Tab-separated table of C-alpha atoms in Angstrom:
chain	number	residue	atom	x	y	z
A	333	UNK	CA	10.357	-143.263	-1.583
A	334	UNK	CA	11.864	-145.900	-3.919
A	335	UNK	CA	10.265	-149.378	-4.008
A	336	UNK	CA	12.070	-152.179	-2.202
A	337	UNK	CA	13.487	-155.217	-4.018
A	338	UNK	CA	10.516	-157.303	-2.889
A	339	UNK	CA	8.063	-154.706	-4.188
A	340	UNK	CA	9.895	-154.536	-7.539
A	341	UNK	CA	9.841	-158.340	-7.864
A	342	UNK	CA	6.120	-158.464	-7.070
A	343	UNK	CA	5.400	-155.733	-9.606
A	344	UNK	CA	7.483	-157.553	-12.209
A	345	UNK	CA	5.674	-160.830	-11.585
A	346	UNK	CA	2.294	-159.140	-11.804
A	347	UNK	CA	3.107	-157.650	-15.186
A	348	UNK	CA	4.999	-160.578	-16.650
A	349	UNK	CA	2.667	-163.471	-15.813
A	350	UNK	CA	-1.033	-164.197	-15.686
A	351	UNK	CA	-3.396	-165.162	-12.907
A	352	UNK	CA	-2.517	-167.830	-10.366
A	353	UNK	CA	-5.613	-170.032	-10.239
A	354	UNK	CA	-6.156	-173.362	-8.499
A	355	UNK	CA	-6.069	-175.039	-11.925
A	356	UNK	CA	-2.690	-173.426	-12.578
A	357	UNK	CA	-1.339	-174.691	-9.242
A	358	UNK	CA	-2.704	-178.181	-9.939
A	359	UNK	CA	-0.860	-178.244	-13.278
A	360	UNK	CA	2.328	-176.990	-11.635
A	361	UNK	CA	2.105	-179.694	-8.974
A	362	UNK	CA	1.747	-182.376	-11.652
A	363	UNK	CA	4.780	-181.012	-13.494
A	364	UNK	CA	6.989	-180.500	-10.456
A	365	UNK	CA	8.585	-183.984	-10.183
A	366	UNK	CA	9.434	-184.016	-13.884
A	367	UNK	CA	10.844	-180.491	-14.057
A	368	UNK	CA	12.823	-180.772	-10.823
A	369	UNK	CA	14.384	-184.023	-12.064
A	370	UNK	CA	15.096	-182.988	-15.671
A	371	UNK	CA	15.413	-179.188	-15.552
A	372	UNK	CA	18.965	-179.105	-16.955
A	373	UNK	CA	18.089	-181.367	-19.863
A	374	UNK	CA	14.854	-179.437	-20.467
A	375	UNK	CA	16.724	-176.125	-20.541
A	376	UNK	CA	19.257	-177.570	-23.009
A	377	UNK	CA	16.415	-178.806	-25.220
A	378	UNK	CA	14.648	-175.431	-25.066
A	379	UNK	CA	17.898	-173.654	-25.934
A	380	UNK	CA	18.352	-175.940	-28.925
A	381	UNK	CA	14.917	-174.948	-30.188
A	382	UNK	CA	15.409	-171.244	-29.363
A	383	UNK	CA	17.575	-170.348	-32.379
A	384	UNK	CA	17.488	-166.610	-31.564
A	385	UNK	CA	18.703	-167.245	-28.012
A	386	UNK	CA	16.084	-164.999	-26.401
A	387	UNK	CA	14.646	-167.499	-23.900
A	388	UNK	CA	11.309	-167.927	-25.675
A	389	UNK	CA	9.726	-170.870	-27.504
A	390	UNK	CA	6.381	-171.361	-29.195
A	391	UNK	CA	3.548	-173.059	-27.326
A	392	UNK	CA	3.800	-176.066	-29.617
A	393	UNK	CA	7.527	-176.444	-28.974
A	394	UNK	CA	6.981	-175.916	-25.247
A	395	UNK	CA	4.369	-178.662	-25.113
A	396	UNK	CA	6.542	-180.992	-27.184
A	397	UNK	CA	9.473	-180.587	-24.779
A	398	UNK	CA	7.198	-181.293	-21.806
A	399	UNK	CA	5.985	-184.481	-23.514
A	400	UNK	CA	9.552	-185.465	-24.380
A	401	UNK	CA	10.324	-185.528	-20.652
A	402	UNK	CA	7.140	-187.383	-19.707
A	403	UNK	CA	5.049	-184.405	-18.632
A	404	UNK	CA	1.762	-185.068	-20.409
A	405	UNK	CA	-0.811	-182.479	-19.420
A	406	UNK	CA	-4.508	-182.550	-20.134
A	407	UNK	CA	-5.809	-179.797	-22.422
A	408	UNK	CA	-7.276	-177.765	-19.554
A	409	UNK	CA	-4.067	-178.075	-17.513
A	410	UNK	CA	-1.982	-176.875	-20.447
A	411	UNK	CA	-4.432	-174.019	-21.005
A	412	UNK	CA	-4.039	-172.767	-17.421
A	413	UNK	CA	-0.278	-173.090	-17.617
A	414	UNK	CA	-0.235	-171.255	-20.939
A	415	UNK	CA	-2.445	-168.406	-19.737
A	416	UNK	CA	-0.105	-167.888	-16.791
A	417	UNK	CA	3.160	-167.857	-18.754
A	418	UNK	CA	1.678	-166.300	-21.907
A	419	UNK	CA	-0.778	-163.844	-20.411
A	420	UNK	CA	-0.738	-161.661	-23.550
A	421	UNK	CA	-1.567	-164.724	-25.680
A	422	UNK	CA	1.346	-164.193	-28.063
A	423	UNK	CA	1.813	-167.934	-28.503
A	424	UNK	CA	5.195	-167.861	-26.752
A	425	UNK	CA	6.519	-169.002	-23.375
A	426	UNK	CA	9.641	-167.848	-21.588
A	427	UNK	CA	11.162	-171.188	-20.666
A	428	UNK	CA	13.630	-169.621	-18.217
A	429	UNK	CA	10.753	-168.191	-16.173
A	430	UNK	CA	8.978	-171.528	-16.278
A	431	UNK	CA	11.987	-173.510	-15.031
A	432	UNK	CA	12.936	-170.855	-12.476
A	433	UNK	CA	9.560	-171.193	-10.756
A	434	UNK	CA	10.341	-174.810	-9.940
A	435	UNK	CA	13.911	-174.188	-8.857
A	436	UNK	CA	12.853	-171.475	-6.389
A	437	UNK	CA	10.865	-174.028	-4.426
A	438	UNK	CA	13.657	-176.622	-4.159
């Protein structure tokens, strides 16, 4: 029997992101007002940085864009966010996945 769309999405999320901890959710809650308000501008900024056009930026660039839009996270908050979106610790974050998480809840 083939998996349903919901099952495929859950499997994809489990393999593409890291663990959802309380610290991760706390960081996401702190970021929510900023990202919901400025998501279009953030995406444009990320795309300007992403010269290859693959939807990925370095952790340093990711953090700089967050700061540019007033989202200043503590080190531990950024760590939990990073380990969720960069579970393989490649030093890269898919900014489309990041922004999409916020837009799903609007």
